[in-house]
Amino acid sequence: MERYSRNIILEKIGLEGQKKLLDSKVLVAGVGGLGSYVLVNLAGLGIGNIGILDYDVIELSNLNRQFLYNPSQTGKLKTEAAKKRILKFNPDINIETFNTKLNESNYQSIIEKYDIIVDCFDSFESKFLLNDIAVKTSKTLVHGAVSEFKGQVMTVIPGSSACLRCIIPYADLNEYITKGVVSPIVSVIASIEALEVMKLIMGFDGLLTNQLLIFDALKTEFKKLTAERNTNCMVCSGEN
Amino acid sequence: MYITINGQNIELAENTTLLDIIKKQDIKTTLYAVELNMKIIPKDKFEETVLNDKDRIEIVHFVGGG
């Protein structure tokens, strides 16, 4: 427990809170830029059981922001490299890896073990698929996304708060074009995602449910927009 | 009446709907949300949302990278 002493001395966490964090089960979906920073934050918090889901391998072009990896690891699986690195930082947590692409037929065996899913995926298609799966399986989703100098975060509690499809019901999910992104915007958004995970586990108020947080790094401007559940939502309107 | 859309003031006729004004914008993506006075309005509510004087509208582009 010594390594968590700075968590534990916080009145709002304490020993009981730290035990909650150590007992929690969180899946990090995607271990690229957002996933790298989310993972290190979750390991620091002492999230006791972490799943890492990704099918990608390390490329040199990842290294402007994916600091878990180094140039000698190009071509290696991100999940395994991330697990190795994070376990060096915190050997006392459990990490399970899933070297696969999430789809409609494999999600149950991956997701069922976890209470919270953190969206660190890198395409609209995968993000909306994850949203739909989270709603279907009633798992809390912390959505985050980045591009260029902007990012967004929203927490989805299925049956209780707005999901991504409440906001954007009809989208061409193949629109994605590879855009640039810089490390600091990735770490800002990932840190907010990790804070959402902490708040969910600890039962703190101030969650980004029914709120879309938008960050514009060039203006240094945060905006919190209200979002309501859409009674006609194609994904979550039947969930209660 | 006057409203602000993406920081620009424009004059509108009474009873203009959100759909009327969004149709006039050159939005090149389907991945956007419309914010009216800091609240996201679902696309299927655009037509029934009648704008009022001093309303502030922003078109928010959703990002999808990770």
PDB file of C-alpha atoms in Angstrom:
ATOM      1  CA  MET A   1       0.000   0.000   0.000  1.00  0.00           C
ATOM      2  CA  GLU A   2       3.016   2.284   0.430  1.00  0.00           C
ATOM      3  CA  ARG A   3       3.022   3.150  -3.271  1.00  0.00           C
ATOM      4  CA  TYR A   4      -0.539   4.459  -2.955  1.00  0.00           C
ATOM      5  CA  SER A   5       0.092   6.580   0.155  1.00  0.00           C
ATOM      6  CA  ARG A   6      -0.468   9.860  -1.743  1.00  0.00           C
ATOM      7  CA  ASN A   7      -3.826   8.518  -2.932  1.00  0.00           C
ATOM      8  CA  ILE A   8      -4.761   7.256   0.513  1.00  0.00           C
ATOM      9  CA  ILE A   9      -3.993  10.489   2.374  1.00  0.00           C
ATOM     10  CA  LEU A  10      -6.648  12.167   0.284  1.00  0.00           C
ATOM     11  CA  GLU A  11      -9.684  12.365   2.509  1.00  0.00           C
ATOM     12  CA  LYS A  12     -12.003  11.531  -0.362  1.00  0.00           C
ATOM     13  CA  ILE A  13     -10.092   8.324  -1.140  1.00  0.00           C
ATOM     14  CA  GLY A  14      -8.590   6.915   2.051  1.00  0.00           C
ATOM     15  CA  LEU A  15      -7.786   3.222   2.552  1.00  0.00           C
ATOM     16  CA  GLU A  16     -11.323   2.120   1.722  1.00  0.00           C
ATOM     17  CA  GLY A  17     -11.264   4.053  -1.503  1.00  0.00           C
ATOM     18  CA  GLN A  18      -7.901   2.609  -2.465  1.00  0.00           C
ATOM     19  CA  LYS A  19      -9.291  -0.882  -1.889  1.00  0.00           C
ATOM     20  CA  LYS A  20     -12.174  -0.025  -4.230  1.00  0.00           C
ATOM     21  CA  LEU A  21      -9.695   1.057  -6.885  1.00  0.00           C
ATOM     22  CA  LEU A  22      -7.652  -2.124  -6.419  1.00  0.00           C
ATOM     23  CA  ASP A  23     -10.778  -4.274  -6.732  1.00  0.00           C
ATOM     24  CA  SER A  24     -12.020  -2.553  -9.885  1.00  0.00           C
ATOM     25  CA  LYS A  25     -11.986  -3.966 -13.416  1.00  0.00           C
ATOM     26  CA  VAL A  26     -11.429  -1.615 -16.316  1.00  0.00           C
ATOM     27  CA  LEU A  27     -10.991  -2.373 -20.017  1.00  0.00           C
ATOM     28  CA  VAL A  28      -8.849  -0.015 -22.079  1.00  0.00           C
ATOM     29  CA  ALA A  29     -10.101  -0.300 -25.653  1.00  0.00           C
ATOM     30  CA  GLY A  30      -7.228   0.706 -27.889  1.00  0.00           C
ATOM     31  CA  VAL A  31      -3.683   1.250 -26.728  1.00  0.00           C
ATOM     32  CA  GLY A  32      -2.445   3.916 -29.092  1.00  0.00           C
ATOM     33  CA  GLY A  33      -2.128   7.539 -27.993  1.00  0.00           C
ATOM     34  CA  LEU A  34      -5.086   7.834 -25.617  1.00  0.00           C
ATOM     35  CA  GLY A  35      -4.607   4.271 -24.398  1.00  0.00           C
ATOM     36  CA  SER A  36      -0.947   4.884 -23.505  1.00  0.00           C
ATOM     37  CA  TYR A  37      -1.781   7.789 -21.203  1.00  0.00           C
ATOM     38  CA  VAL A  38      -4.968   6.214 -19.839  1.00  0.00           C
ATOM     39  CA  LEU A  39      -3.063   3.038 -18.916  1.00  0.00           C
ATOM     40  CA  VAL A  40      -0.331   4.791 -17.001  1.00  0.00           C
ATOM     41  CA  ASN A  41      -2.906   6.861 -15.122  1.00  0.00           C
ATOM     42  CA  LEU A  42      -4.969   3.776 -14.236  1.00  0.00           C
ATOM     43  CA  ALA A  43      -1.835   1.935 -13.099  1.00  0.00           C
ATOM     44  CA  GLY A  44      -0.878   4.931 -10.963  1.00  0.00           C
ATOM     45  CA  LEU A  45      -4.338   5.045  -9.399  1.00  0.00           C
ATOM     46  CA  GLY A  46      -4.012   1.358  -8.613  1.00  0.00           C
ATOM     47  CA  ILE A  47      -6.825   0.021 -10.759  1.00  0.00           C
ATOM     48  CA  GLY A  48      -6.300  -3.622  -9.825  1.00  0.00           C
ATOM     49  CA  ASN A  49      -7.547  -5.371 -12.944  1.00  0.00           C
ATOM     50  CA  ILE A  50      -6.937  -3.867 -16.351  1.00  0.00           C
ATOM     51  CA  GLY A  51      -7.750  -5.320 -19.748  1.00  0.00           C
ATOM     52  CA  ILE A  52      -5.944  -4.071 -22.850  1.00  0.00           C
ATOM     53  CA  LEU A  53      -7.655  -4.550 -26.180  1.00  0.00           C
ATOM     54  CA  ASP A  54      -5.880  -3.860 -29.476  1.00  0.00           C
ATOM     55  CA  TYR A  55      -4.788  -5.749 -32.583  1.00  0.00           C
ATOM     56  CA  ASP A  56      -2.284  -3.277 -33.918  1.00  0.00           C
ATOM     57  CA  VAL A  57       1.500  -3.363 -34.026  1.00  0.00           C
ATOM     58  CA  ILE A  58       3.898  -0.575 -33.142  1.00  0.00           C
ATOM     59  CA  GLU A  59       4.959   1.756 -35.961  1.00  0.00           C
ATOM     60  CA  LEU A  60       7.525   4.522 -35.913  1.00  0.00           C
ATOM     61  CA  SER A  61       4.827   7.100 -36.698  1.00  0.00           C
ATOM     62  CA  ASN A  62       3.157   6.228 -33.362  1.00  0.00           C
ATOM     63  CA  LEU A  63       6.081   7.517 -31.361  1.00  0.00           C
ATOM     64  CA  ASN A  64       5.179  11.218 -31.359  1.00  0.00           C
ATOM     65  CA  ARG A  65       2.565  10.363 -28.718  1.00  0.00           C
ATOM     66  CA  GLN A  66       2.554   6.674 -27.764  1.00  0.00           C
ATOM     67  CA  PHE A  67       5.263   6.862 -25.137  1.00  0.00           C
ATOM     68  CA  LEU A  68       4.829   3.304 -23.871  1.00  0.00           C
ATOM     69  CA  TYR A  69       6.802   2.086 -26.862  1.00  0.00           C
ATOM     70  CA  ASN A  70      10.287   2.601 -28.245  1.00  0.00           C
ATOM     71  CA  PRO A  71      11.816   2.397 -31.729  1.00  0.00           C
ATOM     72  CA  SER A  72      13.288  -1.076 -31.193  1.00  0.00           C
ATOM     73  CA  GLN A  73       9.752  -2.457 -30.758  1.00  0.00           C
ATOM     74  CA  THR A  74       8.376  -1.623 -34.200  1.00  0.00           C
ATOM     75  CA  GLY A  75       6.328  -4.482 -35.607  1.00  0.00           C
ATOM     76  CA  LYS A  76       5.569  -5.891 -32.146  1.00  0.00           C
ATOM     77  CA  LEU A  77       2.054  -6.150 -30.712  1.00  0.00           C
ATOM     78  CA  LYS A  78       1.019  -3.050 -28.800  1.00  0.00           C
ATOM     79  CA  THR A  79      -0.896  -5.030 -26.175  1.00  0.00           C
ATOM     80  CA  GLU A  80       2.114  -7.094 -25.140  1.00  0.00           C
ATOM     81  CA  ALA A  81       4.542  -4.169 -25.197  1.00  0.00           C
ATOM     82  CA  ALA A  82       2.117  -2.042 -23.162  1.00  0.00           C
ATOM     83  CA  LYS A  83       1.553  -4.786 -20.607  1.00  0.00           C
ATOM     84  CA  LYS A  84       5.300  -5.258 -20.137  1.00  0.00           C
ATOM     85  CA  ARG A  85       5.907  -1.542 -19.697  1.00  0.00           C
ATOM     86  CA  ILE A  86       2.996  -0.951 -17.327  1.00  0.00           C
ATOM     87  CA  LEU A  87       3.875  -3.967 -15.167  1.00  0.00           C
ATOM     88  CA  LYS A  88       7.371  -2.531 -14.724  1.00  0.00           C
ATOM     89  CA  PHE A  89       5.769   0.645 -13.392  1.00  0.00           C
ATOM     90  CA  ASN A  90       3.258  -1.198 -11.213  1.00  0.00           C
ATOM     91  CA  PRO A  91       3.915  -4.941 -10.805  1.00  0.00           C
ATOM     92  CA  ASP A  92       1.080  -5.357  -8.289  1.00  0.00           C
ATOM     93  CA  ILE A  93      -1.839  -5.075 -10.708  1.00  0.00           C
ATOM     94  CA  ASN A  94      -3.338  -7.681 -13.028  1.00  0.00           C
ATOM     95  CA  ILE A  95      -3.255  -7.030 -16.742  1.00  0.00           C
ATOM     96  CA  GLU A  96      -4.957  -9.187 -19.336  1.00  0.00           C
ATOM     97  CA  THR A  97      -4.389  -8.627 -23.043  1.00  0.00           C
ATOM     98  CA  PHE A  98      -6.772  -9.201 -25.950  1.00  0.00           C
ATOM     99  CA  ASN A  99      -4.914  -9.232 -29.263  1.00  0.00           C
ATOM    100  CA  THR A 100      -7.943  -8.986 -31.458  1.00  0.00           C
ATOM    101  CA  LYS A 101     -10.204  -6.587 -33.299  1.00  0.00           C
ATOM    102  CA  LEU A 102     -13.456  -6.062 -31.450  1.00  0.00           C
ATOM    103  CA  ASN A 103     -16.506  -7.150 -33.417  1.00  0.00           C
ATOM    104  CA  GLU A 104     -20.109  -8.213 -32.998  1.00  0.00           C
ATOM    105  CA  SER A 105     -19.193 -11.860 -32.487  1.00  0.00           C
ATOM    106  CA  ASN A 106     -16.303 -11.636 -29.996  1.00  0.00           C
ATOM    107  CA  TYR A 107     -17.289  -8.779 -27.701  1.00  0.00           C
ATOM    108  CA  GLN A 108     -19.034 -10.774 -25.007  1.00  0.00           C
ATOM    109  CA  SER A 109     -16.041 -12.846 -23.912  1.00  0.00           C
ATOM    110  CA  ILE A 110     -13.871  -9.708 -23.777  1.00  0.00           C
ATOM    111  CA  ILE A 111     -16.230  -7.238 -22.150  1.00  0.00           C
ATOM    112  CA  GLU A 112     -17.991  -9.410 -19.593  1.00  0.00           C
ATOM    113  CA  LYS A 113     -15.045  -9.330 -17.156  1.00  0.00           C
ATOM    114  CA  TYR A 114     -14.994  -5.552 -16.854  1.00  0.00           C
ATOM    115  CA  ASP A 115     -17.185  -2.927 -15.196  1.00  0.00           C
ATOM    116  CA  ILE A 116     -15.963   0.114 -17.092  1.00  0.00           C
ATOM    117  CA  ILE A 117     -14.753   0.464 -20.677  1.00  0.00           C
ATOM    118  CA  VAL A 118     -12.470   3.328 -21.698  1.00  0.00           C
ATOM    119  CA  ASP A 119     -12.754   4.290 -25.353  1.00  0.00           C
ATOM    120  CA  CYS A 120      -9.276   4.891 -26.703  1.00  0.00           C
ATOM    121  CA  PHE A 121     -10.031   3.552 -30.172  1.00  0.00           C
ATOM    122  CA  ASP A 122      -8.841   5.457 -33.203  1.00  0.00           C
ATOM    123  CA  SER A 123     -11.716   5.487 -35.693  1.00  0.00           C
ATOM    124  CA  PHE A 124     -15.328   6.573 -35.769  1.00  0.00           C
ATOM    125  CA  GLU A 125     -16.336   3.080 -36.819  1.00  0.00           C
ATOM    126  CA  SER A 126     -14.710   1.424 -33.804  1.00  0.00           C
ATOM    127  CA  LYS A 127     -15.889   4.138 -31.416  1.00  0.00           C
ATOM    128  CA  PHE A 128     -19.525   3.825 -32.417  1.00  0.00           C
ATOM    129  CA  LEU A 129     -19.295   0.013 -32.368  1.00  0.00           C
ATOM    130  CA  LEU A 130     -17.930   0.244 -28.811  1.00  0.00           C
ATOM    131  CA  ASN A 131     -20.749   2.620 -27.840  1.00  0.00           C
ATOM    132  CA  ASP A 132     -23.338   0.200 -29.217  1.00  0.00           C
ATOM    133  CA  ILE A 133     -21.736  -2.785 -27.441  1.00  0.00           C
ATOM    134  CA  ALA A 134     -21.480  -0.880 -24.148  1.00  0.00           C
ATOM    135  CA  VAL A 135     -25.190  -0.033 -24.301  1.00  0.00           C
ATOM    136  CA  LYS A 136     -26.095  -3.613 -25.258  1.00  0.00           C
ATOM    137  CA  THR A 137     -24.078  -5.063 -22.366  1.00  0.00           C
ATOM    138  CA  SER A 138     -24.963  -2.273 -19.884  1.00  0.00           C
ATOM    139  CA  LYS A 139     -21.308  -1.434 -19.296  1.00  0.00           C
ATOM    140  CA  THR A 140     -20.308   2.097 -18.419  1.00  0.00           C
ATOM    141  CA  LEU A 141     -18.315   3.716 -21.214  1.00  0.00           C
ATOM    142  CA  VAL A 142     -15.893   6.593 -20.928  1.00  0.00           C
ATOM    143  CA  HIS A 143     -15.638   7.968 -24.453  1.00  0.00           C
ATOM    144  CA  GLY A 144     -12.672  10.047 -25.514  1.00  0.00           C
ATOM    145  CA  ALA A 145     -11.373  11.173 -28.886  1.00  0.00           C
ATOM    146  CA  VAL A 146      -8.686  13.442 -30.278  1.00  0.00           C
ATOM    147  CA  SER A 147      -7.702  14.927 -33.606  1.00  0.00           C
ATOM    148  CA  GLU A 148      -5.384  17.745 -34.543  1.00  0.00           C
ATOM    149  CA  PHE A 149      -5.637  20.196 -31.607  1.00  0.00           C
ATOM    150  CA  LYS A 150      -9.083  19.161 -30.363  1.00  0.00           C
ATOM    151  CA  GLY A 151     -10.556  16.501 -28.158  1.00  0.00           C
ATOM    152  CA  GLN A 152     -13.768  15.434 -26.501  1.00  0.00           C
ATOM    153  CA  VAL A 153     -14.885  13.302 -23.547  1.00  0.00           C
ATOM    154  CA  MET A 154     -18.278  11.971 -22.515  1.00  0.00           C
ATOM    155  CA  THR A 155     -19.285   9.272 -20.048  1.00  0.00           C
ATOM    156  CA  VAL A 156     -22.148   6.975 -20.992  1.00  0.00           C
ATOM    157  CA  ILE A 157     -24.095   5.087 -18.342  1.00  0.00           C
ATOM    158  CA  PRO A 158     -26.427   2.925 -20.428  1.00  0.00           C
ATOM    159  CA  GLY A 159     -30.085   3.327 -19.550  1.00  0.00           C
ATOM    160  CA  SER A 160     -29.350   6.462 -17.560  1.00  0.00           C
ATOM    161  CA  SER A 161     -27.417   8.956 -19.686  1.00  0.00           C
ATOM    162  CA  ALA A 162     -27.059   9.945 -23.332  1.00  0.00           C
ATOM    163  CA  CYS A 163     -24.968   7.715 -25.583  1.00  0.00           C
ATOM    164  CA  LEU A 164     -22.948   8.746 -28.643  1.00  0.00           C
ATOM    165  CA  ARG A 165     -25.825   7.850 -30.955  1.00  0.00           C
ATOM    166  CA  CYS A 166     -28.131  10.200 -29.053  1.00  0.00           C
ATOM    167  CA  ILE A 167     -25.855  12.994 -30.240  1.00  0.00           C
ATOM    168  CA  ILE A 168     -24.874  11.717 -33.680  1.00  0.00           C
ATOM    169  CA  PRO A 169     -27.477   9.219 -34.873  1.00  0.00           C
ATOM    170  CA  TYR A 170     -26.728   9.116 -38.562  1.00  0.00           C
ATOM    171  CA  ALA A 171     -23.097   9.341 -39.493  1.00  0.00           C
ATOM    172  CA  ASP A 172     -20.968   8.078 -42.306  1.00  0.00           C
ATOM    173  CA  LEU A 173     -18.480   6.168 -40.182  1.00  0.00           C
ATOM    174  CA  ASN A 174     -16.116   5.686 -43.098  1.00  0.00           C
ATOM    175  CA  GLU A 175     -15.426   9.410 -43.231  1.00  0.00           C
ATOM    176  CA  TYR A 176     -12.263   9.033 -41.227  1.00  0.00           C
ATOM    177  CA  ILE A 177      -9.166  10.479 -42.790  1.00  0.00           C
ATOM    178  CA  THR A 178      -5.840  10.186 -40.989  1.00  0.00           C
ATOM    179  CA  LYS A 179      -5.133  13.544 -39.438  1.00  0.00           C
ATOM    180  CA  GLY A 180      -2.278  14.766 -37.358  1.00  0.00           C
ATOM    181  CA  VAL A 181      -2.367  14.967 -33.587  1.00  0.00           C
ATOM    182  CA  VAL A 182       0.124  16.166 -30.996  1.00  0.00           C
ATOM    183  CA  SER A 183       1.007  14.426 -27.764  1.00  0.00           C
ATOM    184  CA  PRO A 184      -0.152  17.132 -25.295  1.00  0.00           C
ATOM    185  CA  ILE A 185      -3.756  17.124 -26.535  1.00  0.00           C
ATOM    186  CA  VAL A 186      -3.770  13.327 -26.307  1.00  0.00           C
ATOM    187  CA  SER A 187      -2.529  13.402 -22.722  1.00  0.00           C
ATOM    188  CA  VAL A 188      -5.097  16.053 -21.688  1.00  0.00           C
ATOM    189  CA  ILE A 189      -8.021  14.032 -23.019  1.00  0.00           C
ATOM    190  CA  ALA A 190      -6.646  10.712 -21.722  1.00  0.00           C
ATOM    191  CA  SER A 191      -6.149  12.200 -18.253  1.00  0.00           C
ATOM    192  CA  ILE A 192      -9.751  13.401 -18.197  1.00  0.00           C
ATOM    193  CA  GLU A 193     -10.865   9.900 -19.216  1.00  0.00           C
ATOM    194  CA  ALA A 194      -8.825   8.393 -16.359  1.00  0.00           C
ATOM    195  CA  LEU A 195     -10.375  10.920 -13.940  1.00  0.00           C
ATOM    196  CA  GLU A 196     -13.828   9.807 -15.085  1.00  0.00           C
ATOM    197  CA  VAL A 197     -12.858   6.204 -14.300  1.00  0.00           C
ATOM    198  CA  MET A 198     -11.694   7.253 -10.832  1.00  0.00           C
ATOM    199  CA  LYS A 199     -14.905   9.204 -10.186  1.00  0.00           C
ATOM    200  CA  LEU A 200     -17.059   6.305 -11.333  1.00  0.00           C
ATOM    201  CA  ILE A 201     -15.297   3.827  -9.037  1.00  0.00           C
ATOM    202  CA  MET A 202     -15.246   6.192  -6.076  1.00  0.00           C
ATOM    203  CA  GLY A 203     -18.838   7.314  -6.578  1.00  0.00           C
ATOM    204  CA  PHE A 204     -17.825  10.963  -6.880  1.00  0.00           C
ATOM    205  CA  ASP A 205     -20.103  13.584  -8.407  1.00  0.00           C
ATOM    206  CA  GLY A 206     -19.136  15.699 -11.380  1.00  0.00           C
ATOM    207  CA  LEU A 207     -19.198  12.992 -14.016  1.00  0.00           C
ATOM    208  CA  LEU A 208     -19.390  13.908 -17.671  1.00  0.00           C
ATOM    209  CA  THR A 209     -22.717  12.136 -18.072  1.00  0.00           C
ATOM    210  CA  ASN A 210     -25.218  13.963 -20.269  1.00  0.00           C
ATOM    211  CA  GLN A 211     -22.383  16.345 -21.011  1.00  0.00           C
ATOM    212  CA  LEU A 212     -19.963  16.468 -23.884  1.00  0.00           C
ATOM    213  CA  LEU A 213     -16.702  18.090 -22.851  1.00  0.00           C
ATOM    214  CA  ILE A 214     -14.891  19.683 -25.750  1.00  0.00           C
ATOM    215  CA  PHE A 215     -11.327  20.938 -25.516  1.00  0.00           C
ATOM    216  CA  ASP A 216      -9.793  23.266 -28.056  1.00  0.00           C
ATOM    217  CA  ALA A 217      -6.075  23.380 -27.337  1.00  0.00           C
ATOM    218  CA  LEU A 218      -5.331  26.312 -29.646  1.00  0.00           C
ATOM    219  CA  LYS A 219      -7.864  28.493 -27.836  1.00  0.00           C
ATOM    220  CA  THR A 220      -7.096  26.800 -24.477  1.00  0.00           C
ATOM    221  CA  GLU A 221     -10.852  26.537 -24.118  1.00  0.00           C
ATOM    222  CA  PHE A 222     -12.973  23.877 -22.438  1.00  0.00           C
ATOM    223  CA  LYS A 223     -16.671  23.768 -23.253  1.00  0.00           C
ATOM    224  CA  LYS A 224     -19.212  21.569 -21.517  1.00  0.00           C
ATOM    225  CA  LEU A 225     -22.275  21.034 -23.663  1.00  0.00           C
ATOM    226  CA  THR A 226     -25.461  19.556 -22.291  1.00  0.00           C
ATOM    227  CA  ALA A 227     -26.617  16.403 -24.058  1.00  0.00           C
ATOM    228  CA  GLU A 228     -29.868  14.647 -23.319  1.00  0.00           C
ATOM    229  CA  ARG A 229     -30.934  11.099 -23.975  1.00  0.00           C
ATOM    230  CA  ASN A 230     -32.780  11.022 -27.254  1.00  0.00           C
ATOM    231  CA  THR A 231     -36.075   9.204 -26.849  1.00  0.00           C
ATOM    232  CA  ASN A 232     -35.729   8.120 -30.474  1.00  0.00           C
ATOM    233  CA  CYS A 233     -32.106   6.930 -30.129  1.00  0.00           C
ATOM    234  CA  MET A 234     -31.530   3.925 -32.371  1.00  0.00           C
ATOM    235  CA  VAL A 235     -29.247   2.337 -29.776  1.00  0.00           C
ATOM    236  CA  CYS A 236     -30.236   3.278 -26.241  1.00  0.00           C
ATOM    237  CA  SER A 237     -33.898   4.319 -26.364  1.00  0.00           C
ATOM    238  CA  GLY A 238     -35.044   0.844 -25.252  1.00  0.00           C
ATOM    239  CA  GLU A 239     -32.598   0.705 -22.315  1.00  0.00           C
ATOM    240  CA  ASN A 240     -33.781   1.555 -18.817  1.00  0.00           C
TER     241      ASN A 240
ATOM    242  CA  MET B   1     -34.395  38.961 -34.621  1.00  0.00           C
ATOM    243  CA  TYR B   2     -30.671  38.325 -34.436  1.00  0.00           C
ATOM    244  CA  ILE B   3     -28.862  35.103 -33.657  1.00  0.00           C
ATOM    245  CA  THR B   4     -25.193  34.110 -33.555  1.00  0.00           C
ATOM    246  CA  ILE B   5     -23.975  31.135 -35.535  1.00  0.00           C
ATOM    247  CA  ASN B   6     -20.324  30.106 -35.237  1.00  0.00           C
ATOM    248  CA  GLY B   7     -19.519  33.539 -33.836  1.00  0.00           C
ATOM    249  CA  GLN B   8     -21.263  35.504 -36.590  1.00  0.00           C
ATOM    250  CA  ASN B   9     -24.341  37.634 -35.993  1.00  0.00           C
ATOM    251  CA  ILE B  10     -27.115  37.198 -38.537  1.00  0.00           C
ATOM    252  CA  GLU B  11     -30.622  38.553 -38.884  1.00  0.00           C
ATOM    253  CA  LEU B  12     -33.435  36.016 -39.191  1.00  0.00           C
ATOM    254  CA  ALA B  13     -37.173  36.117 -39.760  1.00  0.00           C
ATOM    255  CA  GLU B  14     -39.418  35.154 -36.861  1.00  0.00           C
ATOM    256  CA  ASN B  15     -40.286  31.438 -36.645  1.00  0.00           C
ATOM    257  CA  THR B  16     -37.088  30.326 -38.371  1.00  0.00           C
ATOM    258  CA  THR B  17     -36.258  26.770 -37.299  1.00  0.00           C
ATOM    259  CA  LEU B  18     -32.906  25.240 -36.532  1.00  0.00           C
ATOM    260  CA  LEU B  19     -33.343  23.065 -39.627  1.00  0.00           C
ATOM    261  CA  ASP B  20     -33.789  26.162 -41.821  1.00  0.00           C
ATOM    262  CA  ILE B  21     -30.505  27.614 -40.650  1.00  0.00           C
ATOM    263  CA  ILE B  22     -28.515  24.353 -40.670  1.00  0.00           C
ATOM    264  CA  LYS B  23     -29.573  23.644 -44.265  1.00  0.00           C
ATOM    265  CA  LYS B  24     -27.912  26.898 -45.298  1.00  0.00           C
ATOM    266  CA  GLN B  25     -24.556  25.930 -43.776  1.00  0.00           C
ATOM    267  CA  ASP B  26     -21.948  24.251 -45.916  1.00  0.00           C
ATOM    268  CA  ILE B  27     -21.288  21.298 -43.610  1.00  0.00           C
ATOM    269  CA  LYS B  28     -19.023  18.795 -45.298  1.00  0.00           C
ATOM    270  CA  THR B  29     -19.328  16.001 -42.742  1.00  0.00           C
ATOM    271  CA  THR B  30     -22.030  13.874 -41.136  1.00  0.00           C
ATOM    272  CA  LEU B  31     -20.014  13.756 -37.907  1.00  0.00           C
ATOM    273  CA  TYR B  32     -21.185  16.942 -36.299  1.00  0.00           C
ATOM    274  CA  ALA B  33     -23.493  18.030 -33.538  1.00  0.00           C
ATOM    275  CA  VAL B  34     -25.387  21.278 -33.248  1.00  0.00           C
ATOM    276  CA  GLU B  35     -25.209  23.211 -30.035  1.00  0.00           C
ATOM    277  CA  LEU B  36     -27.915  25.746 -29.238  1.00  0.00           C
ATOM    278  CA  ASN B  37     -27.172  27.864 -26.164  1.00  0.00           C
ATOM    279  CA  MET B  38     -24.704  25.208 -24.866  1.00  0.00           C
ATOM    280  CA  LYS B  39     -27.154  22.348 -25.362  1.00  0.00           C
ATOM    281  CA  ILE B  40     -26.810  19.694 -28.051  1.00  0.00           C
ATOM    282  CA  ILE B  41     -29.953  19.380 -30.152  1.00  0.00           C
ATOM    283  CA  PRO B  42     -30.500  15.945 -31.745  1.00  0.00           C
ATOM    284  CA  LYS B  43     -30.817  16.078 -35.528  1.00  0.00           C
ATOM    285  CA  ASP B  44     -34.377  14.785 -35.467  1.00  0.00           C
ATOM    286  CA  LYS B  45     -35.363  17.797 -33.352  1.00  0.00           C
ATOM    287  CA  PHE B  46     -33.995  20.446 -35.731  1.00  0.00           C
ATOM    288  CA  GLU B  47     -37.305  20.944 -37.481  1.00  0.00           C
ATOM    289  CA  GLU B  48     -39.330  21.456 -34.335  1.00  0.00           C
ATOM    290  CA  THR B  49     -36.760  23.790 -32.751  1.00  0.00           C
ATOM    291  CA  VAL B  50     -37.851  27.372 -33.406  1.00  0.00           C
ATOM    292  CA  LEU B  51     -35.102  29.925 -32.916  1.00  0.00           C
ATOM    293  CA  ASN B  52     -35.367  32.929 -30.639  1.00  0.00           C
ATOM    294  CA  ASP B  53     -33.712  36.324 -30.569  1.00  0.00           C
ATOM    295  CA  LYS B  54     -30.105  36.191 -29.222  1.00  0.00           C
ATOM    296  CA  ASP B  55     -29.810  32.426 -29.631  1.00  0.00           C
ATOM    297  CA  ARG B  56     -26.255  31.174 -30.024  1.00  0.00           C
ATOM    298  CA  ILE B  57     -25.591  28.251 -32.336  1.00  0.00           C
ATOM    299  CA  GLU B  58     -22.312  26.404 -32.851  1.00  0.00           C
ATOM    300  CA  ILE B  59     -21.633  23.538 -35.190  1.00  0.00           C
ATOM    301  CA  VAL B  60     -19.434  21.158 -33.265  1.00  0.00           C
ATOM    302  CA  HIS B  61     -17.263  18.787 -35.266  1.00  0.00           C
ATOM    303  CA  PHE B  62     -16.893  15.411 -33.638  1.00  0.00           C
ATOM    304  CA  VAL B  63     -13.350  14.063 -33.636  1.00  0.00           C
ATOM    305  CA  GLY B  64     -12.588  10.369 -33.902  1.00  0.00           C
ATOM    306  CA  GLY B  65      -8.888   9.753 -33.363  1.00  0.00           C
ATOM    307  CA  GLY B  66      -7.261   7.982 -30.484  1.00  0.00           C
TER     308      GLY B  66
END
